[in-house]
CSV table of C-alpha atoms and ligand atoms in Angstrom, one decimal:
chain,number,residue,atom,x,y,z
A,89,MET,CA,-19.8,-58.3,17.1
A,90,ASP,CA,-17.3,-61.1,16.3
A,91,ARG,CA,-13.6,-60.5,16.4
A,92,ARG,CA,-13.3,-60.1,12.7
A,93,ASN,CA,-16.0,-57.4,12.5
A,94,PHE,CA,-14.5,-55.7,15.5
A,95,PHE,CA,-11.1,-55.3,13.7
A,96,ARG,CA,-12.8,-54.3,10.5
A,97,THR,CA,-14.8,-51.6,12.2
A,98,SER,CA,-11.8,-50.4,14.2
A,99,PHE,CA,-9.7,-50.1,11.1
A,100,LEU,CA,-12.4,-48.1,9.3
A,101,VAL,CA,-12.9,-45.7,12.3
A,102,GLY,CA,-9.2,-45.3,12.7
A,103,GLY,CA,-8.8,-44.5,9.0
A,104,LEU,CA,-11.4,-41.9,9.1
A,105,GLY,CA,-9.7,-40.3,12.1
A,106,VAL,CA,-6.4,-40.1,10.3
A,107,ALA,CA,-8.0,-38.6,7.2
A,108,GLY,CA,-9.8,-36.0,9.3
A,109,THR,CA,-6.6,-35.1,11.1
A,110,VAL,CA,-4.7,-34.7,7.8
A,111,ALA,CA,-7.6,-32.5,6.4
A,112,PHE,CA,-7.6,-30.4,9.5
A,113,LEU,CA,-3.8,-29.9,9.4
A,114,GLU,CA,-4.0,-28.9,5.7
A,115,SER,CA,-6.6,-26.3,6.5
A,116,CYS,CA,-4.4,-24.9,9.2
A,117,LYS,CA,-1.5,-24.6,6.8
A,118,LYS,CA,-3.6,-22.5,4.4
A,119,ASN,CA,-4.6,-20.1,7.2
A,120,ASN,CA,-0.9,-19.4,8.1
A,121,THR,CA,-0.5,-17.3,5.0
A,122,PRO,CA,0.5,-13.8,6.3
A,123,PRO,CA,-2.1,-11.1,5.7
A,124,SER,CA,-1.3,-8.5,3.1
A,125,PRO,CA,-0.4,-5.0,4.1
A,126,GLN,CA,-3.4,-2.7,3.8
A,127,GLY,CA,-3.7,0.9,2.6
A,128,PRO,CA,-4.8,3.1,-0.3
A,129,THR,CA,-2.9,3.5,-3.5
A,130,VAL,CA,-1.5,7.1,-3.6
A,131,ASN,CA,0.8,9.3,-5.6
A,132,PHE,CA,1.2,12.9,-4.3
A,133,THR,CA,3.9,15.4,-3.4
A,134,LEU,CA,4.6,17.6,-0.4
A,135,ASP,CA,6.4,20.9,-0.7
A,136,LEU,CA,8.7,21.0,2.3
A,137,THR,CA,9.0,24.8,2.1
A,138,LEU,CA,5.4,25.3,3.0
A,139,PRO,CA,4.5,26.0,6.7
A,140,ALA,CA,1.9,23.2,6.7
A,141,ASN,CA,4.7,20.6,6.0
A,142,ALA,CA,7.4,22.2,8.2
A,143,SER,CA,7.2,19.4,10.8
A,144,LEU,CA,8.9,17.1,8.2
A,145,ASN,CA,12.0,19.2,8.2
A,146,ASN,CA,13.1,18.0,11.6
A,147,PRO,CA,14.0,14.4,12.7
A,148,GLY,CA,11.1,13.0,14.7
A,149,GLY,CA,8.6,15.2,12.9
A,150,SER,CA,5.6,13.8,11.2
A,151,LEU,CA,2.3,14.6,9.5
A,152,SER,CA,-0.7,12.9,7.9
A,153,SER,CA,-1.8,13.5,4.3
A,154,ASN,CA,-4.0,11.6,1.8
A,155,GLY,CA,-4.4,8.7,4.2
A,156,VAL,CA,-0.7,8.3,4.8
A,157,VAL,CA,1.5,9.1,7.8
A,158,ILE,CA,4.9,10.5,6.8
A,159,ALA,CA,7.7,10.7,9.3
A,160,ASN,CA,11.2,12.1,9.3
A,161,VAL,CA,13.4,9.4,10.8
A,162,GLY,CA,16.9,10.7,11.3
A,163,GLY,CA,16.7,12.7,8.1
A,164,SER,CA,15.1,9.9,6.0
A,165,TYR,CA,11.4,9.7,5.3
A,166,ILE,CA,9.1,6.8,6.1
A,167,ALA,CA,5.5,6.7,5.0
A,168,VAL,CA,2.8,4.1,6.0
A,169,ALA,CA,-1.0,3.9,5.7
A,170,GLN,CA,-2.7,6.0,8.3
A,171,SER,CA,-5.7,3.7,8.9
A,172,CYS,CA,-5.2,1.0,11.5
A,173,THR,CA,-5.9,-2.5,10.2
A,174,HIS,CA,-7.8,-3.3,13.3
A,175,ASN,CA,-10.8,-0.9,13.4
A,176,GLY,CA,-9.5,2.0,11.2
A,177,CYS,CA,-8.4,4.5,13.8
A,178,SER,CA,-5.6,6.9,12.7
A,179,VAL,CA,-2.1,5.8,13.6
A,180,GLY,CA,0.6,8.3,14.5
A,181,TYR,CA,4.3,8.3,14.5
A,182,ASN,CA,6.0,7.9,17.9
A,183,SER,CA,9.5,9.3,17.6
A,184,GLY,CA,10.4,8.0,21.1
A,185,GLY,CA,9.9,4.4,20.1
A,186,ASN,CA,10.5,4.9,16.4
A,187,ASN,CA,7.2,3.2,15.6
A,188,PHE,CA,3.6,3.9,14.6
A,189,VAL,CA,1.0,3.7,17.4
A,190,CYS,CA,-2.8,3.4,17.2
A,191,PRO,CA,-4.5,5.3,20.0
A,192,CYS,CA,-7.7,3.2,20.0
A,193,HIS,CA,-6.4,-0.2,21.3
A,194,SER,CA,-2.7,0.4,21.6
A,195,GLY,CA,-1.7,-1.4,18.3
A,196,VAL,CA,2.0,-0.8,17.5
A,197,PHE,CA,3.6,-1.1,14.0
A,198,ASP,CA,7.3,-0.9,13.2
A,199,THR,CA,8.7,1.4,10.6
A,200,ASN,CA,8.0,-1.2,7.8
A,201,GLY,CA,4.4,-1.2,8.8
A,202,ASN,CA,4.6,-4.7,10.4
A,203,VAL,CA,2.5,-5.4,13.5
A,204,VAL,CA,4.6,-5.4,16.7
A,205,SER,CA,1.9,-5.8,19.2
A,206,GLY,CA,-1.8,-5.3,19.9
A,207,PRO,CA,-4.9,-6.5,18.0
A,208,PRO,CA,-4.2,-5.3,14.4
A,209,PRO,CA,-4.5,-8.4,12.1
A,210,ALA,CA,-2.4,-7.1,9.2
A,211,PRO,CA,0.5,-4.8,8.5
A,212,LEU,CA,0.1,-1.2,7.3
A,213,LYS,CA,1.0,-0.6,3.7
A,214,LYS,CA,4.4,1.1,3.3
A,215,TYR,CA,5.0,3.7,0.6
A,216,SER,CA,7.9,5.1,-1.3
A,217,ALA,CA,9.0,8.5,0.0
A,218,VAL,CA,11.6,10.2,-2.2
A,219,LYS,CA,12.9,13.7,-1.6
A,220,ASN,CA,14.0,15.7,-4.6
A,221,GLY,CA,15.1,19.3,-3.6
A,222,ASN,CA,12.2,20.5,-1.4
A,223,ILE,CA,9.7,18.2,-2.9
A,224,LEU,CA,8.8,14.9,-1.2
A,225,THR,CA,7.0,12.4,-3.4
A,226,ILE,CA,4.9,9.7,-1.7
A,227,SER,CA,3.7,6.8,-3.9
A,228,GLY,CA,2.7,3.2,-3.8
B,540,FES,S1,-8.2,0.4,15.8
B,540,FES,FE1,-6.1,0.4,16.0
B,540,FES,S2,-5.6,-1.1,17.5
B,540,FES,FE2,-7.8,-1.1,17.4
């Protein structure tokens, strides 16, 4: 290979390398889109005077209904999807840490449903929880 062909070939290989690197970085950029929260669409009410729902009358209390975990956090209500976004185990409210914990692989979610730690790949869907008298409406 003469000197001229050497530089021509080097330029071509170098150009392909730059193009490949740019394409790789572009594909990485697309994969950085945060995953969407996951959970069913619901719209139901809970009568807080019923014994089955009594745990929601005390701060720190919680229960599960219709695929949603509802917790009383200092007198306000928080509701997130019950099914863990990792392998679908049922998460529960942890009043000590004020978070939602999955018992299967120790996934932890904050009160907005965002992943704090563990293997879950996406947040839990968060629902509206509105109290009107003794009726709590969960929707979203
Ligand atoms: S199923 Fe919840 S962390 Fe694995």
